[in-house]
mmCIF file of C-alpha atoms and ligand atoms in Angstrom:
data_model
loop_
_atom_site.group_PDB
_atom_site.id
_atom_site.type_symbol
_atom_site.label_atom_id
_atom_site.label_comp_id
_atom_site.label_asym_id
_atom_site.label_seq_id
_atom_site.Cartn_x
_atom_site.Cartn_y
_atom_site.Cartn_z
ATOM 1 C CA MET A 1 132.468 252.051 -197.058
ATOM 2 C CA ARG A 2 129.112 251.229 -195.505
ATOM 3 C CA LYS A 3 129.124 251.475 -191.724
ATOM 4 C CA ARG A 4 129.218 248.041 -190.082
ATOM 5 C CA VAL A 5 126.462 246.805 -187.830
ATOM 6 C CA LEU A 6 127.466 244.973 -184.660
ATOM 7 C CA ARG A 7 124.689 244.984 -182.109
ATOM 8 C CA THR A 8 123.710 242.968 -179.063
ATOM 9 C CA LYS A 9 121.098 243.436 -176.351
ATOM 10 C CA LEU A 10 123.719 245.500 -174.490
ATOM 11 C CA CYS A 11 123.341 248.159 -177.198
ATOM 12 C CA GLU A 12 119.603 248.357 -176.516
ATOM 13 C CA MET A 13 120.152 248.504 -172.759
ATOM 14 C CA LEU A 14 122.688 251.338 -172.886
ATOM 15 C CA GLY A 15 121.541 253.126 -176.026
ATOM 16 C CA ILE A 16 124.889 252.631 -177.781
ATOM 17 C CA GLU A 17 125.821 251.531 -181.288
ATOM 18 C CA TYR A 18 128.521 248.916 -180.584
ATOM 19 C CA PRO A 19 128.830 246.525 -177.625
ATOM 20 C CA ILE A 20 132.249 247.832 -176.611
ATOM 21 C CA LEU A 21 132.963 249.636 -173.335
ATOM 22 C CA SER A 22 136.258 251.258 -172.423
ATOM 23 C CA ALA A 23 137.090 249.935 -168.962
ATOM 24 C CA GLY A 24 137.114 252.218 -165.972
ATOM 25 C CA MET A 25 140.790 252.919 -165.326
ATOM 26 C CA GLY A 26 141.782 255.006 -162.349
ATOM 27 C CA PRO A 27 144.184 257.886 -162.983
ATOM 28 C CA ASN A 28 146.569 255.409 -161.295
ATOM 29 C CA LEU A 29 149.878 256.043 -159.598
ATOM 30 C CA LEU A 30 151.578 257.148 -162.713
ATOM 31 C CA GLY A 31 150.419 260.618 -163.672
ATOM 32 C CA GLU A 32 149.198 262.097 -166.921
ATOM 33 C CA GLU A 33 151.298 263.558 -169.709
ATOM 34 C CA THR A 34 149.064 263.311 -172.729
ATOM 35 C CA GLY A 35 145.304 262.952 -172.947
ATOM 36 C CA SER A 36 143.022 262.569 -169.939
ATOM 37 C CA PRO A 37 140.445 260.060 -168.672
ATOM 38 C CA VAL A 38 137.676 262.439 -169.792
ATOM 39 C CA ASP A 39 139.129 262.713 -173.320
ATOM 40 C CA LEU A 40 139.059 258.915 -173.577
ATOM 41 C CA VAL A 41 135.475 258.609 -172.349
ATOM 42 C CA VAL A 42 134.296 261.244 -174.817
ATOM 43 C CA ALA A 43 136.203 259.665 -177.720
ATOM 44 C CA VAL A 44 134.835 256.167 -177.070
ATOM 45 C CA SER A 45 131.255 257.288 -176.519
ATOM 46 C CA GLU A 46 131.318 259.569 -179.570
ATOM 47 C CA ALA A 47 132.600 256.647 -181.661
ATOM 48 C CA GLY A 48 129.550 254.564 -180.719
ATOM 49 C CA GLY A 49 130.871 252.579 -177.743
ATOM 50 C CA CYS A 50 130.440 253.464 -174.090
ATOM 51 C CA GLY A 51 133.290 255.292 -172.417
ATOM 52 C CA VAL A 52 133.656 254.658 -168.695
ATOM 53 C CA LEU A 53 135.383 257.158 -166.419
ATOM 54 C CA GLY A 54 137.734 255.548 -163.894
ATOM 55 C CA ALA A 55 137.059 257.778 -160.883
ATOM 56 C CA SER A 56 138.990 255.922 -158.175
ATOM 57 C CA GLY A 57 141.749 258.533 -157.997
ATOM 58 C CA TYR A 58 139.493 261.602 -157.949
ATOM 59 C CA THR A 59 137.990 263.348 -154.965
ATOM 60 C CA VAL A 60 134.202 263.211 -154.834
ATOM 61 C CA ASP A 61 134.004 266.839 -156.019
ATOM 62 C CA GLU A 62 136.508 266.251 -158.826
ATOM 63 C CA MET A 63 134.440 263.278 -159.980
ATOM 64 C CA ARG A 64 131.322 265.467 -160.124
ATOM 65 C CA GLU A 65 133.221 268.042 -162.209
ATOM 66 C CA LYS A 66 134.438 265.336 -164.606
ATOM 67 C CA ILE A 67 130.906 263.977 -165.020
ATOM 68 C CA ARG A 68 129.682 267.457 -165.901
ATOM 69 C CA GLU A 69 132.587 267.979 -168.293
ATOM 70 C CA ILE A 70 131.725 264.726 -170.101
ATOM 71 C CA ARG A 71 128.106 265.879 -170.397
ATOM 72 C CA GLN A 72 129.234 269.189 -171.887
ATOM 73 C CA ARG A 73 131.336 267.400 -174.474
ATOM 74 C CA THR A 74 129.027 264.567 -175.542
ATOM 75 C CA ASP A 75 125.346 263.748 -175.356
ATOM 76 C CA LYS A 76 126.123 260.021 -175.720
ATOM 77 C CA PRO A 77 125.803 257.492 -172.861
ATOM 78 C CA PHE A 78 128.819 256.951 -170.589
ATOM 79 C CA GLY A 79 129.719 255.241 -167.325
ATOM 80 C CA VAL A 80 131.538 256.040 -164.085
ATOM 81 C CA ASP A 81 133.620 253.444 -162.247
ATOM 82 C CA ILE A 82 134.623 253.613 -158.582
ATOM 83 C CA LEU A 83 136.160 251.094 -156.205
ATOM 84 C CA ILE A 84 134.117 250.027 -153.191
ATOM 85 C CA PRO A 85 136.649 248.669 -150.676
ATOM 86 C CA LYS A 86 135.377 246.692 -147.669
ATOM 87 C CA LYS A 87 137.083 248.904 -145.084
ATOM 88 C CA VAL A 88 138.052 252.493 -145.697
ATOM 89 C CA THR A 89 137.512 254.214 -142.365
ATOM 90 C CA GLN A 90 141.213 254.868 -141.758
ATOM 91 C CA PHE A 91 141.348 257.510 -144.499
ATOM 92 C CA GLY A 92 137.906 258.851 -145.388
ATOM 93 C CA ASP A 93 137.224 262.496 -144.506
ATOM 94 C CA PRO A 94 134.610 264.464 -146.450
ATOM 95 C CA GLY A 95 136.140 267.683 -145.053
ATOM 96 C CA GLY A 96 138.931 267.369 -147.592
ATOM 97 C CA GLY A 97 142.208 269.022 -146.582
ATOM 98 C CA GLU A 98 145.189 267.417 -148.263
ATOM 99 C CA MET A 99 147.719 265.593 -146.077
ATOM 100 C CA PRO A 100 151.323 264.866 -146.988
ATOM 101 C CA LEU A 101 151.822 261.179 -147.767
ATOM 102 C CA SER A 102 154.876 261.215 -145.516
ATOM 103 C CA GLU A 103 152.515 261.670 -142.527
ATOM 104 C CA PHE A 104 150.625 258.483 -143.431
ATOM 105 C CA LEU A 105 153.859 256.571 -143.982
ATOM 106 C CA LYS A 106 154.813 257.179 -140.347
ATOM 107 C CA ALA A 107 151.996 254.854 -139.305
ATOM 108 C CA LEU A 108 153.335 251.917 -141.354
ATOM 109 C CA PRO A 109 155.498 249.127 -139.926
ATOM 110 C CA ARG A 110 159.163 250.043 -139.435
ATOM 111 C CA GLU A 111 160.476 247.476 -141.987
ATOM 112 C CA HIS A 112 158.247 248.961 -144.706
ATOM 113 C CA ARG A 113 159.343 252.504 -143.900
ATOM 114 C CA ASP A 114 162.963 251.322 -143.945
ATOM 115 C CA PHE A 115 162.402 249.821 -147.414
ATOM 116 C CA VAL A 116 161.170 253.172 -148.756
ATOM 117 C CA ARG A 117 164.018 255.084 -147.120
ATOM 118 C CA LYS A 118 166.728 252.646 -148.232
ATOM 119 C CA THR A 119 165.444 252.452 -151.819
ATOM 120 C CA LYS A 120 165.532 256.239 -152.040
ATOM 121 C CA GLU A 121 169.035 256.378 -150.558
ATOM 122 C CA ASP A 122 170.462 253.579 -152.706
ATOM 123 C CA LEU A 123 169.087 255.048 -155.920
ATOM 124 C CA GLY A 124 169.694 258.685 -154.998
ATOM 125 C CA LEU A 125 165.999 259.499 -155.510
ATOM 126 C CA PRO A 126 164.704 263.045 -154.958
ATOM 127 C CA GLU A 127 162.200 263.776 -152.173
ATOM 128 C CA VAL A 128 158.841 264.432 -153.829
ATOM 129 C CA GLU A 129 155.981 265.744 -151.713
ATOM 130 C CA VAL A 130 152.953 263.587 -152.545
ATOM 131 C CA MET A 131 149.667 264.833 -151.119
ATOM 132 C CA ILE A 132 146.884 262.437 -150.094
ATOM 133 C CA LYS A 133 143.320 263.600 -150.454
ATOM 134 C CA PRO A 134 141.090 262.090 -147.742
ATOM 135 C CA ASP A 135 137.982 262.841 -149.812
ATOM 136 C CA LEU A 136 138.927 260.514 -152.684
ATOM 137 C CA THR A 137 136.005 258.473 -154.002
ATOM 138 C CA THR A 138 137.849 255.310 -152.893
ATOM 139 C CA PHE A 139 137.865 256.500 -149.276
ATOM 140 C CA LEU A 140 134.262 257.805 -149.419
ATOM 141 C CA PRO A 141 132.406 255.319 -151.642
ATOM 142 C CA ASP A 142 128.983 256.105 -150.113
ATOM 143 C CA LYS A 143 129.402 259.797 -150.910
ATOM 144 C CA ALA A 144 130.681 258.963 -154.404
ATOM 145 C CA ILE A 145 127.655 256.763 -155.074
ATOM 146 C CA GLU A 146 125.356 259.553 -153.866
ATOM 147 C CA VAL A 147 126.931 261.965 -156.368
ATOM 148 C CA CYS A 148 126.680 259.459 -159.239
ATOM 149 C CA LEU A 149 122.972 259.048 -158.518
ATOM 150 C CA GLU A 150 122.389 262.798 -158.126
ATOM 151 C CA GLU A 151 124.114 263.349 -161.457
ATOM 152 C CA LYS A 152 122.090 260.450 -162.928
ATOM 153 C CA VAL A 153 125.079 258.932 -164.722
ATOM 154 C CA PRO A 154 123.769 256.479 -167.326
ATOM 155 C CA LEU A 155 125.913 253.598 -166.004
ATOM 156 C CA PHE A 156 127.426 253.123 -162.559
ATOM 157 C CA CYS A 157 130.294 250.610 -162.428
ATOM 158 C CA SER A 158 131.725 249.065 -159.317
ATOM 159 C CA GLY A 159 135.328 248.019 -159.896
ATOM 160 C CA LEU A 160 135.640 246.334 -156.518
ATOM 161 C CA GLY A 161 132.972 244.874 -154.248
ATOM 162 C CA ASN A 162 129.332 243.934 -154.787
ATOM 163 C CA PRO A 163 127.203 247.025 -155.539
ATOM 164 C CA GLY A 164 123.976 245.079 -154.843
ATOM 165 C CA PHE A 165 123.189 247.330 -151.833
ATOM 166 C CA MET A 166 122.711 250.386 -154.061
ATOM 167 C CA VAL A 167 120.856 248.831 -157.013
ATOM 168 C CA GLU A 168 117.378 249.834 -155.846
ATOM 169 C CA ALA A 169 118.378 253.472 -155.307
ATOM 170 C CA ALA A 170 120.203 253.463 -158.640
ATOM 171 C CA HIS A 171 117.163 252.191 -160.496
ATOM 172 C CA GLU A 172 114.969 254.823 -158.844
ATOM 173 C CA ALA A 173 117.398 257.433 -160.219
ATOM 174 C CA GLY A 174 117.358 255.786 -163.661
ATOM 175 C CA VAL A 175 120.963 254.579 -163.321
ATOM 176 C CA LYS A 176 122.067 251.119 -164.507
ATOM 177 C CA VAL A 177 124.552 249.165 -162.391
ATOM 178 C CA LEU A 178 127.506 247.112 -163.612
ATOM 179 C CA ALA A 179 129.635 244.880 -161.377
ATOM 180 C CA ILE A 180 132.997 243.262 -162.080
ATOM 181 C CA THR A 181 133.911 239.753 -161.007
ATOM 182 C CA GLY A 182 136.980 237.538 -161.259
ATOM 183 C CA ASN A 183 135.246 234.285 -160.304
ATOM 184 C CA THR A 184 131.970 232.459 -160.800
ATOM 185 C CA LYS A 185 130.918 232.441 -157.135
ATOM 186 C CA ASN A 186 130.833 236.242 -157.045
ATOM 187 C CA ALA A 187 129.128 236.361 -160.446
ATOM 188 C CA ARG A 188 126.265 234.350 -158.965
ATOM 189 C CA ARG A 189 126.100 236.559 -155.847
ATOM 190 C CA MET A 190 126.162 239.764 -157.856
ATOM 191 C CA ALA A 191 123.487 238.538 -160.254
ATOM 192 C CA GLU A 192 121.269 237.578 -157.310
ATOM 193 C CA SER A 193 121.719 241.034 -155.816
ATOM 194 C CA GLY A 194 120.101 242.594 -158.876
ATOM 195 C CA VAL A 195 122.883 244.223 -160.898
ATOM 196 C CA ASP A 196 122.045 244.993 -164.535
ATOM 197 C CA LEU A 197 125.347 243.946 -166.086
ATOM 198 C CA LEU A 198 128.289 241.843 -165.144
ATOM 199 C CA VAL A 199 131.892 242.005 -166.336
ATOM 200 C CA ALA A 200 133.787 238.706 -166.161
ATOM 201 C CA GLN A 201 137.366 239.895 -165.861
ATOM 202 C CA GLY A 202 139.965 237.206 -166.510
ATOM 203 C CA HIS A 203 143.518 236.743 -165.248
ATOM 204 C CA GLU A 204 144.986 238.271 -168.420
ATOM 205 C CA ALA A 205 143.637 241.700 -167.473
ATOM 206 C CA GLY A 206 145.668 244.767 -166.585
ATOM 207 C CA GLY A 207 145.276 246.290 -163.121
ATOM 208 C CA HIS A 208 143.682 244.300 -160.281
ATOM 209 C CA THR A 209 143.065 240.806 -161.481
ATOM 210 C CA GLY A 210 141.969 237.360 -160.340
ATOM 211 C CA ARG A 211 143.182 233.846 -161.024
ATOM 212 C CA ILE A 212 140.818 232.524 -163.720
ATOM 213 C CA GLY A 213 141.490 233.035 -167.425
ATOM 214 C CA THR A 214 138.888 234.832 -169.557
ATOM 215 C CA MET A 215 138.256 231.761 -171.752
ATOM 216 C CA VAL A 216 136.928 229.799 -168.761
ATOM 217 C CA LEU A 217 135.533 232.649 -166.686
ATOM 218 C CA ALA A 218 133.277 234.248 -169.301
ATOM 219 C CA PRO A 219 131.155 231.201 -170.221
ATOM 220 C CA SER A 220 131.081 230.060 -166.603
ATOM 221 C CA CYS A 221 129.765 233.481 -165.487
ATOM 222 C CA ILE A 222 127.224 233.514 -168.319
ATOM 223 C CA ASP A 223 125.799 230.237 -167.000
ATOM 224 C CA ALA A 224 125.885 231.378 -163.375
ATOM 225 C CA ALA A 225 124.420 234.844 -163.937
ATOM 226 C CA PHE A 226 121.757 234.023 -166.553
ATOM 227 C CA PRO A 227 119.814 236.065 -167.678
ATOM 228 C CA ILE A 228 122.069 238.988 -166.662
ATOM 229 C CA PRO A 229 124.177 240.039 -169.692
ATOM 230 C CA VAL A 230 127.876 239.343 -169.236
ATOM 231 C CA LEU A 231 130.745 241.312 -170.792
ATOM 232 C CA ALA A 232 134.157 239.714 -171.232
ATOM 233 C CA ALA A 233 137.288 241.503 -170.014
ATOM 234 C CA GLY A 234 140.943 240.642 -169.923
ATOM 235 C CA GLY A 235 143.001 240.058 -173.041
ATOM 236 C CA ILE A 236 140.695 241.728 -175.567
ATOM 237 C CA GLY A 237 142.601 244.030 -177.892
ATOM 238 C CA ASP A 238 141.212 243.551 -181.395
ATOM 239 C CA GLY A 239 138.244 242.275 -183.376
ATOM 240 C CA ARG A 240 139.326 238.664 -182.901
ATOM 241 C CA GLY A 241 138.878 239.061 -179.158
ATOM 242 C CA VAL A 242 135.521 240.772 -179.611
ATOM 243 C CA ALA A 243 134.297 238.032 -181.980
ATOM 244 C CA ALA A 244 135.493 235.316 -179.569
ATOM 245 C CA ALA A 245 133.668 236.966 -176.650
ATOM 246 C CA LEU A 246 130.432 237.244 -178.637
ATOM 247 C CA ALA A 247 130.830 233.642 -179.830
ATOM 248 C CA MET A 248 131.084 232.512 -176.196
ATOM 249 C CA GLY A 249 127.746 234.191 -175.505
ATOM 250 C CA CYS A 250 128.934 237.484 -174.052
ATOM 251 C CA SER A 251 126.830 240.570 -174.705
ATOM 252 C CA GLY A 252 129.847 242.805 -175.104
ATOM 253 C CA VAL A 253 133.396 243.543 -174.042
ATOM 254 C CA TRP A 254 135.097 245.738 -171.414
ATOM 255 C CA VAL A 255 138.481 246.785 -172.755
ATOM 256 C CA GLY A 256 141.237 248.389 -170.680
ATOM 257 C CA THR A 257 144.823 248.142 -171.894
ATOM 258 C CA ARG A 258 144.018 248.605 -175.602
ATOM 259 C CA PHE A 259 142.257 251.889 -174.809
ATOM 260 C CA LEU A 260 145.120 252.989 -172.554
ATOM 261 C CA ALA A 261 147.504 252.875 -175.517
ATOM 262 C CA THR A 262 145.566 255.599 -177.340
ATOM 263 C CA LYS A 263 146.147 259.277 -177.987
ATOM 264 C CA GLU A 264 143.260 260.315 -175.742
ATOM 265 C CA ALA A 265 143.943 258.156 -172.663
ATOM 266 C CA GLY A 266 145.489 259.829 -169.648
ATOM 267 C CA GLY A 267 148.895 258.395 -168.816
ATOM 268 C CA LEU A 268 152.613 258.782 -169.040
ATOM 269 C CA ASP A 269 153.953 258.557 -172.586
ATOM 270 C CA SER A 270 156.566 256.107 -171.301
ATOM 271 C CA VAL A 271 153.829 253.783 -170.034
ATOM 272 C CA LYS A 272 151.925 253.892 -173.341
ATOM 273 C CA GLN A 273 155.197 253.118 -175.108
ATOM 274 C CA ASN A 274 155.917 250.251 -172.677
ATOM 275 C CA ILE A 275 152.583 248.713 -173.720
ATOM 276 C CA VAL A 276 153.522 248.963 -177.382
ATOM 277 C CA ASN A 277 156.954 247.443 -176.707
ATOM 278 C CA ALA A 278 155.778 244.644 -174.405
ATOM 279 C CA ALA A 279 155.773 240.980 -175.436
ATOM 280 C CA ASP A 280 153.409 238.397 -173.993
ATOM 281 C CA GLU A 281 155.638 237.544 -171.030
ATOM 282 C CA ASP A 282 156.417 241.112 -170.046
ATOM 283 C CA THR A 283 153.543 241.665 -167.612
ATOM 284 C CA VAL A 284 153.524 240.169 -164.121
ATOM 285 C CA VAL A 285 151.068 239.900 -161.246
ATOM 286 C CA GLY A 286 152.116 241.036 -157.791
ATOM 287 C CA THR A 287 150.778 242.733 -154.674
ATOM 288 C CA MET A 288 153.506 245.388 -154.334
ATOM 289 C CA PHE A 289 151.453 248.194 -155.894
ATOM 290 C CA SER A 290 148.251 248.116 -153.875
ATOM 291 C CA GLY A 291 148.198 245.076 -151.575
ATOM 292 C CA LYS A 292 145.908 243.191 -153.990
ATOM 293 C CA THR A 293 147.018 241.089 -156.950
ATOM 294 C CA LEU A 294 147.630 243.523 -159.784
ATOM 295 C CA ARG A 295 149.032 243.018 -163.284
ATOM 296 C CA ALA A 296 151.620 245.500 -164.498
ATOM 297 C CA ILE A 297 154.448 245.613 -166.964
ATOM 298 C CA TYR A 298 157.533 244.161 -165.312
ATOM 299 C CA SER A 299 159.797 246.854 -163.840
ATOM 300 C CA ARG A 300 162.763 247.140 -161.514
ATOM 301 C CA TYR A 301 160.336 248.108 -158.725
ATOM 302 C CA HIS A 302 159.151 244.490 -158.822
ATOM 303 C CA ASP A 303 162.742 243.311 -158.267
ATOM 304 C CA ALA A 304 163.376 245.843 -155.511
ATOM 305 C CA TRP A 305 160.240 244.732 -153.693
ATOM 306 C CA TYR A 306 160.985 241.012 -153.937
ATOM 307 C CA GLU A 307 164.592 241.566 -152.851
ATOM 308 C CA SER A 308 163.297 243.253 -149.685
ATOM 309 C CA GLY A 309 161.624 239.965 -148.662
ATOM 310 C CA LEU A 310 158.714 241.981 -147.193
ATOM 311 C CA GLU A 311 155.055 240.975 -147.173
ATOM 312 C CA SER A 312 152.775 243.506 -148.878
ATOM 313 C CA LEU A 313 150.508 245.478 -146.564
ATOM 314 C CA PRO A 314 146.718 245.102 -147.018
ATOM 315 C CA PHE A 315 144.884 247.226 -149.626
ATOM 316 C CA PRO A 316 145.061 250.215 -149.760
ATOM 317 C CA LEU A 317 148.031 250.676 -147.350
ATOM 318 C CA GLN A 318 150.545 249.160 -149.753
ATOM 319 C CA ALA A 319 149.535 251.820 -152.303
ATOM 320 C CA LEU A 320 151.044 254.452 -150.003
ATOM 321 C CA ILE A 321 154.468 252.838 -150.364
ATOM 322 C CA ALA A 322 154.160 252.427 -154.130
ATOM 323 C CA SER A 323 152.812 255.977 -154.584
ATOM 324 C CA ASP A 324 155.698 257.494 -152.669
ATOM 325 C CA LEU A 325 158.360 255.562 -154.575
ATOM 326 C CA ILE A 326 156.783 255.855 -158.006
ATOM 327 C CA ALA A 327 156.444 259.620 -157.645
ATOM 328 C CA ALA A 328 160.188 259.693 -156.967
ATOM 329 C CA PHE A 329 161.001 257.297 -159.858
ATOM 330 C CA ASN A 330 158.979 259.508 -162.201
ATOM 331 C CA GLU A 331 160.602 262.682 -160.951
ATOM 332 C CA ALA A 332 164.051 261.133 -161.489
ATOM 333 C CA LYS A 333 162.886 259.877 -164.929
ATOM 334 C CA MET A 334 163.898 256.354 -163.874
ATOM 335 C CA TYR A 335 161.232 254.791 -166.063
ATOM 336 C CA ASP A 336 162.732 251.301 -165.863
ATOM 337 C CA TYR A 337 161.251 251.313 -162.324
ATOM 338 C CA VAL A 338 157.808 252.337 -163.677
ATOM 339 C CA GLY A 339 156.395 249.688 -165.981
ATOM 340 C CA GLY A 340 152.753 250.747 -165.717
ATOM 341 C CA PHE A 341 149.542 248.806 -165.105
ATOM 342 C CA ALA A 342 148.706 246.826 -168.235
ATOM 343 C CA GLY A 343 147.434 243.429 -169.371
ATOM 344 C CA GLN A 344 148.886 240.525 -171.327
ATOM 345 C CA VAL A 345 147.104 241.909 -174.375
ATOM 346 C CA SER A 346 149.948 244.463 -174.582
ATOM 347 C CA ALA A 347 151.616 241.817 -176.750
ATOM 348 C CA LEU A 348 149.009 242.478 -179.473
ATOM 349 C CA ILE A 349 149.270 246.275 -179.345
ATOM 350 C CA LYS A 350 151.700 247.685 -181.871
ATOM 351 C CA GLU A 351 150.702 251.324 -182.106
ATOM 352 C CA ILE A 352 149.279 254.221 -180.111
ATOM 353 C CA LYS A 353 146.196 255.248 -182.083
ATOM 354 C CA PRO A 354 143.127 257.464 -181.629
ATOM 355 C CA ALA A 355 140.546 255.648 -179.492
ATOM 356 C CA GLY A 356 137.813 255.986 -182.135
ATOM 357 C CA GLU A 357 140.043 254.203 -184.638
ATOM 358 C CA VAL A 358 140.771 251.409 -182.154
ATOM 359 C CA LEU A 359 137.039 250.952 -181.637
ATOM 360 C CA MET A 360 136.139 250.977 -185.330
ATOM 361 C CA ASP A 361 138.967 248.538 -186.166
ATOM 362 C CA MET A 362 137.572 246.174 -183.536
ATOM 363 C CA VAL A 363 134.060 246.504 -184.934
ATOM 364 C CA ASP A 364 135.163 245.962 -188.552
ATOM 365 C CA GLU A 365 137.321 242.948 -187.767
ATOM 366 C CA ALA A 366 134.740 241.322 -185.488
ATOM 367 C CA ALA A 367 131.979 241.893 -188.035
ATOM 368 C CA ASP A 368 134.162 240.384 -190.789
ATOM 369 C CA ILE A 369 134.916 237.294 -188.737
ATOM 370 C CA LEU A 370 131.345 236.807 -187.611
ATOM 371 C CA THR A 371 129.848 237.242 -191.072
ATOM 372 C CA ARG A 372 132.248 235.536 -193.423
ATOM 373 C CA LYS A 373 135.928 235.686 -192.683
ATOM 374 C CA LEU A 374 136.790 232.750 -190.478
ATOM 375 C CA PRO A 375 140.457 231.815 -190.932
ATOM 376 C CA GLU A 376 140.981 229.774 -194.125
ATOM 377 C CA SER A 377 141.924 226.681 -192.154
ATOM 378 C CA VAL A 378 138.377 226.428 -190.764
ATOM 379 C CA THR A 379 135.663 224.594 -192.678
ATOM 380 C CA VAL A 380 132.066 224.891 -191.508
ATOM 381 C CA GLU A 381 128.848 223.654 -193.031
HETATM 382 C C1 FMN B 401 145.904 251.240 -165.912
HETATM 383 C C2 FMN B 401 144.713 250.462 -165.456
HETATM 384 C C3 FMN B 401 143.943 250.979 -164.429
HETATM 385 C C4 FMN B 401 142.811 250.290 -164.002
HETATM 386 N N1 FMN B 401 142.041 250.853 -163.012
HETATM 387 C C5 FMN B 401 140.851 250.284 -162.718
HETATM 388 C C6 FMN B 401 139.946 250.942 -161.839
HETATM 389 O O1 FMN B 401 140.224 252.017 -161.304
HETATM 390 N N2 FMN B 401 138.730 250.344 -161.629
HETATM 391 C C7 FMN B 401 138.396 249.164 -162.238
HETATM 392 O O2 FMN B 401 137.261 248.709 -162.076
HETATM 393 N N3 FMN B 401 139.252 248.506 -163.020
HETATM 394 C C8 FMN B 401 140.453 249.044 -163.300
HETATM 395 N N4 FMN B 401 141.288 248.409 -164.176
HETATM 396 C C9 FMN B 401 140.886 247.131 -164.788
HETATM 397 C C10 FMN B 401 140.034 247.423 -166.001
HETATM 398 O O3 FMN B 401 138.798 247.965 -165.605
HETATM 399 C C11 FMN B 401 139.756 246.179 -166.875
HETATM 400 O O4 FMN B 401 139.017 245.231 -166.165
HETATM 401 C C12 FMN B 401 140.978 245.553 -167.477
HETATM 402 O O5 FMN B 401 141.849 246.527 -167.988
HETATM 403 C C13 FMN B 401 140.553 244.588 -168.611
HETATM 404 O O6 FMN B 401 141.626 243.870 -169.111
HETATM 405 P P1 FMN B 401 142.569 244.362 -170.328
HETATM 406 O O7 FMN B 401 143.508 245.317 -169.704
HETATM 407 O O8 FMN B 401 143.216 243.098 -170.789
HETATM 408 O O9 FMN B 401 141.689 244.990 -171.355
HETATM 409 C C14 FMN B 401 142.453 249.053 -164.601
HETATM 410 C C15 FMN B 401 143.237 248.538 -165.639
HETATM 411 C C16 FMN B 401 144.358 249.221 -166.083
HETATM 412 C C17 FMN B 401 145.159 248.653 -167.221
#
């Protein structure tokens, strides 16, 4: 079959064949059994999209190694995504030196420590030594940005915060800058601060998410950020979603959950399977994982947290609690307490497939819809 053409100005900007980016997804709390974030980036970029490395869980040095590994494995464009929190001084230490998580937990309020202790006791969970690395990119965003510019990554993505302050330096290094927003006000601010690309990430999305649905957010951000190209994110899992995004005026799509349920993505097999099994009401938004609103597949950890009646601690302190417990749930193989970060689009995902196949299926279906195959019930003249 002849290869399909699906191009937008995003393809020209990034030097890619199809306007589909795999979203930056941190090697979250849940570990890796099969695949790895680098495998996914390479697979997506090789297939003609743009793979984006979620670097929020790596140390600055690890991130540099991963960037170099990607370069060894593909000569195609790719991106790197970090989180830029407002306040990180309580953890950041470029000197490295791992610290046991239990040391950090001591500084948390007594009721929160009691929740961790009691949950472990009640469920008979094993003690698992989790080590915190103070030189994670999330704790040292300035250092991480420096490395991305030194390495001249083709696309720098900021998963949290406005990266406007580093756009000039990025452009001098030949690096394009992408920002992610969950509302129109920030889209306007980010566009004014000079970013090259904007992702409008709707409420449906997996991981940290806002309150506005993709269907409203994407066109509203397009209007607010004009002429900056906008990519739609949240709820896109097949060619119908891609076609809808392009029809709304988006220049491309930023796809997370669908690329997580692939052979190459890093993640627990149980989490990938949870995505395949999930129906449309099986994901929920809560602050118990990180302190910020985050969409995950419903699990018994949600229940345990709500039953405690506690308020979540601010980002990223709450992540210490979740990390400690989830490490223990995983060790005990109590996977009903570990749903996994994922979006509503899980309902459309029926199979774990190679990432290149996911991408090409999206391209084929979107191209069919946009050229001739509108559903039969639609008449247009
Ligand atoms: C497991 C997981 C981890 C994520 N981690 C990050 C991250 O580290 N940085 C970031 O910018 N976005 C992160 N996100 C959000 C994605 O970048 C993306 O916006 C979202 O997945 C899009 O919605 P979808 O899941 O419906 O495709 C994560 C999403 C998931 C599912």
